[in-house]
Amino acid sequence: MSESTTKPAKAAAKHVHHELRNINNSAAYLLPKLQAMKDAAPGGHLKILDVGAGSGTISTGFAKLVPNGHVTATDLKEDILERARTIAEAEGVTNISFQQADAYKLPFPDATFDVVHCHQVLTHLSAPSDALREMLRVAKTSGGVVAAREGDLETECVWPPLPGLIKFHDFIVRAMKGAGGTSIAGRQLLSWALKAGVDRGQIEVGFGSWGFHEADEKRIWAQGMINEVRHGRLRQAGLRFGLTESDLEEMSTTWDEWAQKDDASLGMLQGELLIQK
Amino acid sequence: MSESTTKPAKAAAKHVHHELRNINNSAAYLLPKLQAMKDAAPGGHLKILDVGAGSGTISTGFAKLVPNGHVTATDLKEDILERARTIAEAEGVTNISFQQADAYKLPFPDATFDVVHCHQVLTHLSAPSDALREMLRVAKTSGGVVAAREGDLETECVWPPLPGLIKFHDFIVRAMKGAGGTSIAGRQLLSWALKAGVDRGQIEVGFGSWGFHEADEKRIWAQGMINEVRHGRLRQAGLRFGLTESDLEEMSTTWDEWAQKDDASLGMLQGELLIQK
């Protein structure tokens, strides 16, 4: 009902929670600008950089949107880019390339891309305005756009207020900070852009949201959290932070319980930033 | 940049924080449905009820949108409807009427209205699903729509994290509960609709947002909070809750400090509910 009501991604990208992300539920704030730039570009040839693309479900969506353009998708981790290649191939997308890269040191010349985008990347960084400055460097000097959408983890809310999920929320806030990121990214995008040296007049900034009410989305999201807590990085972080096996199991079973409730919901604020160079 | 980035209302409704609300920043989730119903209605004659309309800035927007229809705006408090009448007159809107009414006992026959809407009303009630059931009663049985948008106060976040604003946030959460409402309304809209007896298939529900980054909006919002804390109901509530004059003054001066910061932001999740009868 609004751009922030999430819809599951399709085809190859159906059963992993990160892969619920698509351009409509995660980059709607950028799409009107992108469409206008595409219409104005000779032959519709736009060059887009997606920084920290992860499994690339958003990058692949951009590539479909600019069939005469090209998307470069980077991530710090090579293994997730393998998954992104698989998804792009399954979707029949060929105008995309993948490259391992550090967001602080992008391996591209100044003023290379029309659009430089990231989603849920700055929140993981200890110096987000440095990464923004680097994204600005590789965006074209006249007409280039830098776009970022970052969750504000502390605003994540769930219904009903099951104790296992409240424990989980407190834990992921600690884990995000413990890994060098911030749990309050969304609210800081304007601050980070100003720190990166951008004039206020070049900045559009607002809030969107991310959330679930539909049974299929809730099942995928809960299963993603359960996998993380039982087998993934959240398990490792939890044990480091002194959580017990019993704590972790309580969180897992509560996510399962939550996903089965008709009236369950989950929501989170997302900061949305557009910088016009 | 998204429907949830707020823009100030104009003309008569410029300097009071409640009056920042308009159909674009507060009812965007409903507008496509409303437009479709207007197009389908003979002569565009839609009957809209706005429950708990307050100063009526949203109601007046609905009335402009359906010039051949009619809006009935109610509120529990007669004095705020006087302000709403003034605003409607200043905007040149005549297809609107105002009526004191209790949301639990709406003084209208069953199946009277095409659209029954409320904004930031259920959050103040101790039995929100009873009010929803009453709104459903007065909506037309075939094709009628009930729409609600409610903030989720506990997700309200500000940047920078000034101590006076953190105190303020904790206080308004307590004040909302103390007055019989809930500070976690937005996440419960689906739950309330199901409790009101609505089939899941009739419900569309999601999250939007409310927020400020622009200097003029921040100034109006901060001044609204300062007025409430210095002279309004929040002052009375604060003193009842054991806050001191010094606490209240700290909150006021911090809002003023916040509004002057270029990098300041404020955001909050909003639940958005559409029920199709």
Coordinates of C-alpha atoms in Angstrom, one line a residue:
Chain A
M1 CA 0.0 0.0 0.0
S2 CA 3.0 2.2 0.2
E3 CA 6.4 2.0 -1.3
S4 CA 7.6 0.7 2.1
T5 CA 5.3 -2.3 2.2
T6 CA 7.6 -5.1 1.2
K7 CA 6.8 -7.7 -1.4
P8 CA 8.9 -10.8 -1.8
A9 CA 11.4 -11.0 -4.7
K10 CA 10.7 -13.7 -7.2
A11 CA 12.4 -16.6 -9.0
A12 CA 15.9 -17.4 -7.9
A13 CA 15.6 -15.0 -5.0
K14 CA 12.8 -16.4 -3.0
H15 CA 13.9 -18.1 0.1
V16 CA 16.6 -16.1 1.8
H17 CA 15.7 -13.1 3.9
H18 CA 18.3 -10.7 2.3
E19 CA 16.9 -11.6 -1.1
L20 CA 13.5 -10.2 -0.3
R21 CA 15.1 -6.9 -1.3
N22 CA 14.2 -5.5 -4.7
I23 CA 14.2 -2.1 -6.3
N24 CA 10.5 -1.5 -5.5
N25 CA 10.7 -2.3 -1.8
S26 CA 14.2 -1.0 -1.2
A27 CA 15.0 1.8 -3.8
A28 CA 11.6 3.3 -4.6
Y29 CA 12.9 6.7 -3.4
L30 CA 15.5 6.6 -6.2
L31 CA 13.4 5.3 -9.1
P32 CA 11.8 8.6 -10.3
K33 CA 15.3 10.2 -10.5
L34 CA 16.7 7.1 -12.2
Q35 CA 13.9 7.1 -14.7
A36 CA 14.5 10.8 -15.5
M37 CA 18.2 10.2 -15.9
K38 CA 17.6 7.2 -18.2
D39 CA 15.2 9.3 -20.3
A40 CA 17.7 12.1 -20.6
A41 CA 20.8 9.9 -21.3
P42 CA 21.8 9.3 -25.0
G43 CA 20.5 5.8 -25.8
G44 CA 19.5 5.3 -22.2
H45 CA 23.1 4.4 -21.4
L46 CA 23.5 4.9 -17.7
K47 CA 26.4 3.6 -15.6
I48 CA 25.3 2.5 -12.2
L49 CA 27.5 1.4 -9.3
D50 CA 25.9 -0.6 -6.5
V51 CA 28.3 -0.6 -3.5
G52 CA 28.0 -3.4 -1.0
A53 CA 25.5 -5.2 -3.2
G54 CA 25.4 -8.4 -1.3
S55 CA 23.4 -11.0 -3.2
G56 CA 22.6 -8.4 -5.8
T57 CA 18.8 -8.5 -5.9
I58 CA 18.7 -4.7 -6.0
S59 CA 21.6 -4.5 -8.5
T60 CA 19.8 -6.9 -10.9
G61 CA 16.7 -4.8 -10.7
F62 CA 18.7 -1.7 -11.7
A63 CA 20.2 -3.6 -14.6
K64 CA 16.7 -4.6 -15.8
L65 CA 15.6 -1.0 -15.5
V66 CA 18.4 0.3 -17.7
P67 CA 18.8 -2.4 -20.4
N68 CA 21.0 -0.1 -22.5
G69 CA 23.1 0.8 -19.5
H70 CA 25.4 -1.1 -17.2
V71 CA 25.5 -2.0 -13.5
T72 CA 28.7 -2.7 -11.6
A73 CA 27.9 -4.5 -8.3
T74 CA 30.6 -4.6 -5.6
D75 CA 30.9 -6.2 -2.3
L76 CA 33.7 -6.6 0.2
K77 CA 33.1 -10.4 0.2
E78 CA 33.8 -12.4 -2.9
D79 CA 31.5 -15.3 -1.8
I80 CA 28.3 -13.3 -1.7
L81 CA 29.1 -12.1 -5.2
E82 CA 29.0 -15.7 -6.4
R83 CA 25.4 -15.8 -5.2
A84 CA 24.7 -12.5 -6.9
R85 CA 26.1 -13.8 -10.2
T86 CA 23.8 -16.9 -9.9
I87 CA 20.7 -14.7 -9.3
A88 CA 21.5 -12.3 -12.2
E89 CA 22.0 -15.3 -14.5
A90 CA 18.7 -16.9 -13.3
E91 CA 17.0 -13.6 -14.1
G92 CA 18.5 -13.5 -17.6
V93 CA 20.4 -10.2 -16.8
T94 CA 23.7 -9.7 -18.7
N95 CA 24.4 -5.9 -18.5
I96 CA 25.9 -6.4 -15.0
S97 CA 29.4 -7.1 -13.7
F98 CA 30.6 -8.0 -10.3
Q99 CA 33.7 -7.0 -8.6
Q100 CA 35.2 -7.4 -5.1
A101 CA 35.8 -3.9 -3.6
D102 CA 36.2 -2.0 -0.3
A103 CA 33.6 0.8 0.1
Y104 CA 36.4 3.1 1.4
K105 CA 38.6 2.5 -1.6
L106 CA 36.5 2.0 -4.7
P107 CA 38.7 0.8 -7.5
F108 CA 37.3 3.2 -10.1
P109 CA 38.5 6.6 -11.5
D110 CA 36.9 9.8 -10.3
A111 CA 33.6 10.7 -12.0
T112 CA 33.0 7.3 -13.5
F113 CA 29.3 6.6 -12.7
D114 CA 26.0 8.4 -13.3
V115 CA 24.5 6.8 -10.2
V116 CA 26.3 5.4 -7.1
H117 CA 24.0 3.5 -4.8
C118 CA 24.2 1.6 -1.6
H119 CA 21.6 -0.1 0.6
Q120 CA 22.2 -1.2 4.2
V121 CA 26.0 -0.6 3.9
L122 CA 26.9 2.6 5.8
T123 CA 25.2 1.2 8.9
H124 CA 28.0 -1.4 9.1
L125 CA 30.9 1.0 8.8
S126 CA 32.8 2.9 11.5
A127 CA 33.4 5.9 9.2
P128 CA 30.2 6.1 7.1
S129 CA 30.9 9.7 5.9
D130 CA 34.3 8.6 4.5
A131 CA 32.5 5.9 2.4
L132 CA 30.0 8.5 1.3
R133 CA 32.9 10.8 0.2
E134 CA 34.4 7.9 -1.7
M135 CA 31.0 7.2 -3.4
L136 CA 30.8 10.9 -4.3
R137 CA 34.3 10.8 -5.8
V138 CA 33.4 8.1 -8.4
A139 CA 30.0 9.8 -9.3
K140 CA 30.1 12.0 -12.4
T141 CA 30.8 15.6 -11.5
S142 CA 27.9 17.1 -13.4
G143 CA 24.6 15.4 -12.9
G144 CA 25.9 12.4 -11.0
V145 CA 23.8 11.1 -8.1
V146 CA 24.7 9.3 -4.9
A147 CA 21.9 7.4 -3.2
A148 CA 21.8 5.6 0.1
R149 CA 19.1 3.8 2.1
E150 CA 20.0 2.6 5.6
G151 CA 17.9 1.0 8.3
D152 CA 17.6 2.5 11.7
L153 CA 17.9 -0.7 13.7
E154 CA 16.8 0.7 17.1
T155 CA 13.4 1.6 15.6
E156 CA 12.8 -2.1 14.6
C157 CA 9.5 -3.1 16.2
V158 CA 7.6 -6.3 16.4
W159 CA 4.1 -7.3 17.3
P160 CA 3.2 -9.3 19.5
P161 CA 5.9 -8.4 22.0
L162 CA 7.2 -11.9 22.6
P163 CA 10.0 -12.0 25.1
G164 CA 12.3 -14.0 22.8
L165 CA 12.0 -11.3 20.1
I166 CA 12.7 -8.5 22.6
K167 CA 15.8 -10.3 23.6
F168 CA 16.7 -10.8 19.9
H169 CA 16.2 -7.1 19.2
D170 CA 18.5 -6.0 22.1
F171 CA 21.0 -8.6 21.0
I172 CA 21.2 -7.4 17.3
V173 CA 21.5 -3.8 18.4
R174 CA 24.6 -4.9 20.5
A175 CA 25.9 -7.1 17.7
M176 CA 25.7 -4.2 15.2
K177 CA 27.7 -1.9 17.5
G178 CA 30.1 -4.7 18.5
A179 CA 30.9 -5.3 14.8
G180 CA 31.9 -1.6 14.4
G181 CA 28.6 -0.3 12.9
T182 CA 25.8 1.8 14.3
S183 CA 22.2 0.8 15.3
I184 CA 21.0 4.3 14.5
A185 CA 22.0 4.8 10.9
G186 CA 18.8 5.9 9.3
R187 CA 18.4 9.1 11.3
Q188 CA 22.0 10.1 10.6
L189 CA 22.1 10.2 6.8
L190 CA 21.8 14.0 6.6
S191 CA 24.5 14.4 9.2
W192 CA 26.9 12.0 7.3
A193 CA 26.3 13.8 4.0
L194 CA 27.1 17.2 5.6
K195 CA 30.2 15.7 7.2
A196 CA 31.2 14.3 3.8
G197 CA 31.3 18.0 2.6
V198 CA 28.1 18.1 0.6
D199 CA 26.2 21.4 0.4
R200 CA 22.7 21.2 2.0
G201 CA 21.2 22.4 -1.2
Q202 CA 22.4 19.2 -3.0
I203 CA 20.7 16.9 -0.5
E204 CA 17.2 15.4 -0.5
V205 CA 16.6 13.2 2.6
G206 CA 13.7 11.5 4.2
F207 CA 12.4 8.4 5.9
G208 CA 10.9 5.3 4.4
S209 CA 10.1 2.0 6.0
W210 CA 10.6 -1.7 5.8
G211 CA 8.1 -4.1 7.2
F212 CA 6.1 -7.3 7.0
H213 CA 2.5 -8.3 7.6
E214 CA 2.0 -11.0 5.0
A215 CA 2.3 -14.7 6.0
D216 CA 4.8 -15.6 3.2
E217 CA 7.1 -12.6 4.0
K218 CA 7.0 -13.3 7.7
R219 CA 7.9 -17.0 7.1
I220 CA 11.0 -16.1 4.9
W221 CA 12.1 -13.4 7.3
A222 CA 11.7 -15.6 10.4
Q223 CA 13.5 -18.4 8.7
G224 CA 16.4 -16.1 7.9
M225 CA 16.7 -15.0 11.5
I226 CA 16.5 -18.6 12.7
N227 CA 19.3 -19.7 10.3
E228 CA 21.5 -16.8 11.4
V229 CA 20.9 -17.6 15.1
R230 CA 21.3 -21.4 14.7
H231 CA 24.1 -21.5 12.2
G232 CA 25.2 -18.1 11.0
R233 CA 27.1 -15.0 12.1
L234 CA 24.5 -14.1 14.7
R235 CA 25.2 -17.4 16.5
Q236 CA 28.9 -16.6 16.6
A237 CA 28.3 -13.1 17.8
G238 CA 25.8 -14.3 20.4
L239 CA 28.3 -16.8 21.9
R240 CA 30.9 -14.1 22.0
F241 CA 28.5 -11.8 23.8
G242 CA 27.8 -14.4 26.5
L243 CA 24.5 -15.6 25.2
T244 CA 23.9 -19.3 26.0
E245 CA 22.7 -22.1 23.7
S246 CA 19.4 -21.8 25.5
D247 CA 19.1 -18.1 24.8
L248 CA 19.8 -18.7 21.1
E249 CA 17.3 -21.5 21.0
E250 CA 14.6 -19.3 22.7
M251 CA 15.1 -16.7 20.0
S252 CA 14.9 -19.2 17.2
T253 CA 11.7 -20.9 18.5
T254 CA 10.1 -17.4 19.1
W255 CA 10.8 -16.3 15.5
D256 CA 9.0 -19.5 14.4
E257 CA 6.1 -18.8 16.8
W258 CA 5.9 -15.2 15.5
A259 CA 5.8 -16.2 11.9
Q260 CA 2.8 -18.4 12.5
K261 CA 0.7 -15.6 14.0
D262 CA -1.9 -14.0 11.8
D263 CA -1.6 -10.7 13.5
A264 CA 2.2 -10.5 13.7
S265 CA 4.0 -7.5 12.2
L266 CA 7.6 -6.2 11.9
G267 CA 8.6 -2.7 11.0
M268 CA 11.7 -0.5 10.8
L269 CA 12.5 3.1 9.7
Q270 CA 14.8 3.5 6.8
G271 CA 16.7 6.7 6.1
E272 CA 16.7 7.7 2.4
L273 CA 19.4 10.0 1.0
L274 CA 19.8 11.5 -2.5
I275 CA 22.8 13.7 -3.3
Q276 CA 22.8 15.6 -6.6
K277 CA 26.4 16.4 -7.7
Chain B
M1 CA 11.5 11.9 -1.8
S2 CA 9.0 9.5 -0.5
E3 CA 5.4 9.8 0.5
S4 CA 6.5 9.9 4.1
T5 CA 8.8 12.9 3.7
T6 CA 6.6 15.6 5.2
K7 CA 5.9 18.9 3.6
P8 CA 4.4 21.8 5.5
A9 CA 0.7 22.6 4.9
K10 CA 0.1 26.1 3.5
A11 CA -2.0 29.2 4.1
A12 CA -4.0 29.2 7.3
A13 CA -2.4 26.0 8.5
K14 CA 1.2 27.0 8.7
H15 CA 2.4 27.6 12.2
V16 CA 1.0 24.8 14.5
H17 CA 2.6 21.4 14.5
H18 CA -0.6 19.4 14.2
E19 CA -1.4 21.4 11.2
L20 CA 1.6 20.2 9.3
R21 CA -0.6 17.2 8.4
N22 CA -2.1 17.1 4.9
I23 CA -3.4 14.4 2.7
N24 CA 0.0 14.0 0.9
N25 CA 2.1 13.5 4.0
S26 CA -0.5 11.7 6.1
A27 CA -3.0 9.9 3.8
A28 CA -0.9 9.0 0.7
Y29 CA -1.6 5.3 1.3
L30 CA -5.3 6.0 0.8
L31 CA -5.2 8.4 -2.2
P32 CA -5.0 5.8 -5.0
K33 CA -8.1 4.0 -3.6
L34 CA -9.9 7.3 -3.1
Q35 CA -9.2 8.4 -6.6
A36 CA -10.5 5.1 -8.0
M37 CA -13.6 5.3 -5.9
K38 CA -14.2 8.9 -7.0
D39 CA -13.8 8.0 -10.7
A40 CA -16.3 5.1 -10.2
A41 CA -18.9 7.1 -8.2
P42 CA -21.8 8.7 -10.2
G43 CA -20.9 12.4 -10.5
G44 CA -17.9 11.8 -8.2
H45 CA -20.2 12.1 -5.2
L46 CA -18.3 10.4 -2.4
K47 CA -19.3 10.6 1.2
I48 CA -16.3 10.7 3.5
L49 CA -16.2 10.6 7.3
D50 CA -13.0 11.8 9.1
V51 CA -13.1 10.6 12.7
G52 CA -11.1 12.6 15.2
A53 CA -10.2 15.1 12.6
G54 CA -8.6 17.6 15.0
S55 CA -7.9 20.9 13.2
G56 CA -9.1 19.3 10.0
T57 CA -6.1 19.9 7.7
I58 CA -6.5 16.3 6.4
S59 CA -10.3 16.6 6.2
T60 CA -10.1 19.8 4.2
G61 CA -7.7 18.1 1.8
F62 CA -10.2 15.3 1.2
A63 CA -12.9 17.8 0.6
K64 CA -10.8 19.5 -2.1
L65 CA -10.1 16.1 -3.7
V66 CA -13.8 15.3 -4.0
P67 CA -15.4 18.7 -4.9
N68 CA -18.7 16.9 -5.9
G69 CA -18.6 14.9 -2.7
H70 CA -18.9 15.7 1.0
V71 CA -16.7 15.4 4.0
T72 CA -18.0 15.1 7.6
A73 CA -15.3 15.8 10.1
T74 CA -15.8 14.8 13.7
D75 CA -13.9 15.3 16.9
L76 CA -14.5 14.6 20.6
K77 CA -13.6 18.2 21.4
E78 CA -15.8 21.0 20.1
D79 CA -13.1 23.7 20.5
I80 CA -10.7 22.1 18.0
L81 CA -13.5 21.9 15.5
E82 CA -13.8 25.7 15.6
R83 CA -10.2 25.8 14.5
A84 CA -11.0 23.3 11.7
R85 CA -13.9 25.4 10.5
T86 CA -11.6 28.5 10.3
I87 CA -9.0 26.5 8.3
A88 CA -11.6 25.1 5.9
E89 CA -13.0 28.6 5.4
A90 CA -9.6 30.1 4.8
E91 CA -9.0 27.4 2.2
G92 CA -12.3 28.2 0.5
V93 CA -13.7 24.7 1.1
T94 CA -17.5 24.5 1.5
N95 CA -18.3 20.8 0.9
I96 CA -17.4 19.9 4.5
S97 CA -19.4 19.9 7.8
F98 CA -18.2 19.5 11.3
Q99 CA -19.8 17.6 14.2
Q100 CA -18.8 16.8 17.7
A101 CA -18.8 13.0 18.1
D102 CA -17.3 10.1 20.2
A103 CA -15.4 7.6 18.1
Y104 CA -17.0 4.8 20.0
K105 CA -20.5 6.0 19.3
L106 CA -20.6 7.7 15.9
P107 CA -24.0 9.5 15.5
F108 CA -24.7 8.1 12.0
P109 CA -26.8 5.2 10.6
D110 CA -25.2 2.0 9.5
A111 CA -23.6 2.0 6.0
T112 CA -23.6 5.8 5.6
F113 CA -20.2 6.6 4.2
D114 CA -18.0 5.5 1.2
V115 CA -14.8 6.1 3.2
V116 CA -14.3 6.3 6.9
H117 CA -10.9 7.6 7.9
C118 CA -8.9 8.4 11.0
H119 CA -5.4 9.6 11.6
Q120 CA -3.6 9.4 14.9
V121 CA -6.9 8.6 16.8
L122 CA -6.8 4.9 17.7
T123 CA -3.5 5.3 19.5
H124 CA -5.3 7.5 22.1
L125 CA -8.0 5.0 22.8
S126 CA -8.1 2.2 25.4
A127 CA -10.3 0.0 23.1
P128 CA -9.1 0.7 19.5
S129 CA -10.7 -2.3 18.0
D130 CA -14.1 -1.2 19.3
A131 CA -13.6 2.2 17.5
L132 CA -12.6 0.3 14.4
R133 CA -15.8 -1.8 14.6
E134 CA -17.8 1.4 14.9
M135 CA -16.1 2.9 11.9
L136 CA -16.8 -0.3 10.0
R137 CA -20.5 0.0 11.0
V138 CA -21.0 3.4 9.4
A139 CA -19.1 2.4 6.2
K140 CA -21.2 1.3 3.2
T141 CA -21.6 -2.5 3.2
S142 CA -20.6 -3.0 -0.4
G143 CA -17.5 -1.1 -1.5
G144 CA -17.0 0.9 1.6
V145 CA -13.5 1.5 2.9
V146 CA -12.2 2.1 6.4
A147 CA -8.7 3.6 6.6
A148 CA -6.5 4.4 9.6
R149 CA -3.0 5.7 10.0
E150 CA -1.5 5.6 13.5
G151 CA 2.0 6.5 14.7
D152 CA 4.1 4.1 16.6
L153 CA 5.4 6.5 19.2
E154 CA 8.1 4.2 20.7
T155 CA 9.8 4.2 17.3
E156 CA 10.2 8.0 17.3
C157 CA 13.8 8.8 16.9
V158 CA 15.8 12.0 16.8
W159 CA 19.3 13.1 15.8
P160 CA 21.4 14.3 17.5
P161 CA 20.8 12.4 20.7
L162 CA 20.4 15.4 22.9
P163 CA 19.7 14.4 26.5
G164 CA 16.7 16.7 26.8
L165 CA 15.1 15.1 23.8
I166 CA 15.7 11.6 25.1
K167 CA 14.0 12.6 28.4
F168 CA 11.2 14.1 26.3
H169 CA 10.7 10.9 24.3
D170 CA 10.6 8.8 27.5
F171 CA 8.1 11.2 29.0
I172 CA 5.7 11.3 26.0
V173 CA 5.7 7.5 25.9
R174 CA 4.6 7.5 29.6
A175 CA 2.1 10.3 29.0
M176 CA 0.5 8.5 26.1
K177 CA 0.1 5.4 28.2
G178 CA -1.0 7.4 31.3
A179 CA -3.8 9.0 29.2
G180 CA -5.2 5.6 28.3
G181 CA -3.6 5.2 24.9
T182 CA -0.8 3.1 23.6
S183 CA 2.8 4.1 22.6
I184 CA 2.9 1.1 20.1
A185 CA -0.1 1.7 17.9
G186 CA 1.4 1.5 14.4
R187 CA 2.6 -2.1 14.7
Q188 CA -0.9 -3.2 16.0
L189 CA -3.2 -2.1 13.2
L190 CA -3.5 -5.6 11.7
S191 CA -4.1 -7.1 15.2
W192 CA -6.9 -4.5 15.9
A193 CA -8.6 -5.1 12.5
L194 CA -8.7 -8.9 13.1
K195 CA -10.0 -8.3 16.7
A196 CA -12.7 -6.1 15.1
G197 CA -13.9 -9.1 13.2
V198 CA -12.5 -8.3 9.8
D199 CA -11.4 -11.1 7.5
R200 CA -7.7 -11.1 6.6
G201 CA -8.6 -11.0 2.9
Q202 CA -10.2 -7.6 3.3
I203 CA -7.2 -6.0 4.9
E204 CA -4.2 -4.2 3.4
V205 CA -1.7 -3.1 5.9
G206 CA 1.8 -1.7 5.9
F207 CA 4.2 0.9 7.4
G208 CA 4.8 4.5 6.3
S209 CA 6.8 7.1 8.1
W210 CA 6.6 10.7 9.4
G211 CA 9.7 12.8 9.6
F212 CA 11.6 16.0 9.4
H213 CA 14.9 17.1 8.0
E214 CA 14.0 20.6 6.6
A215 CA 14.7 23.7 8.7
D216 CA 11.2 25.2 8.4
E217 CA 9.5 21.9 9.4
K218 CA 11.8 21.4 12.3
R219 CA 11.2 24.9 13.5
I220 CA 7.4 24.4 13.4
W221 CA 7.6 21.0 15.1
A222 CA 10.0 22.1 17.8
Q223 CA 7.8 25.2 18.5
G224 CA 4.8 22.9 18.9
M225 CA 6.6 20.8 21.4
I226 CA 7.8 23.8 23.3
N227 CA 4.3 25.2 23.5
E228 CA 3.0 21.9 24.7
V229 CA 5.7 21.6 27.4
R230 CA 5.5 25.3 28.5
H231 CA 1.8 25.9 28.3
G232 CA -0.1 22.9 27.1
R233 CA -1.3 19.4 28.1
L234 CA 2.2 18.0 28.2
R235 CA 3.0 20.5 30.9
Q236 CA 0.1 19.4 33.0
A237 CA 0.9 15.7 32.3
G238 CA 4.6 16.3 33.2
L239 CA 3.8 17.9 36.5
R240 CA 1.4 15.0 37.3
F241 CA 4.2 12.6 36.5
G242 CA 6.6 14.3 38.9
L243 CA 8.7 16.2 36.4
T244 CA 10.0 19.5 37.7
E245 CA 9.9 22.9 36.2
S246 CA 13.6 22.5 35.5
D247 CA 12.9 19.2 33.6
L248 CA 10.3 20.9 31.5
E249 CA 12.5 23.9 30.8
E250 CA 15.4 21.6 29.8
M251 CA 13.1 19.8 27.3
S252 CA 11.9 23.2 25.9
T253 CA 15.4 24.6 25.4
T254 CA 16.6 21.4 23.9
W255 CA 13.8 21.4 21.3
D256 CA 14.9 24.9 20.4
E257 CA 18.6 23.8 20.2
W258 CA 17.6 20.8 18.0
A259 CA 15.6 22.9 15.5
Q260 CA 18.6 25.1 14.9
K261 CA 20.9 22.3 13.9
D262 CA 21.5 21.7 10.2
D263 CA 21.9 18.0 10.7
A264 CA 19.0 17.4 13.0
S265 CA 16.3 14.8 12.0
L266 CA 13.2 13.3 13.5
G267 CA 11.4 10.2 12.3
M268 CA 8.6 7.8 13.4
L269 CA 7.0 4.7 11.9
Q270 CA 3.3 5.0 11.0
G271 CA 1.0 2.0 10.6
E272 CA -1.3 2.2 7.6
L273 CA -4.5 0.2 7.4
L274 CA -7.1 -0.2 4.6
I275 CA -10.1 -2.3 5.1
Q276 CA -12.3 -3.1 2.1
K277 CA -15.9 -3.9 3.1

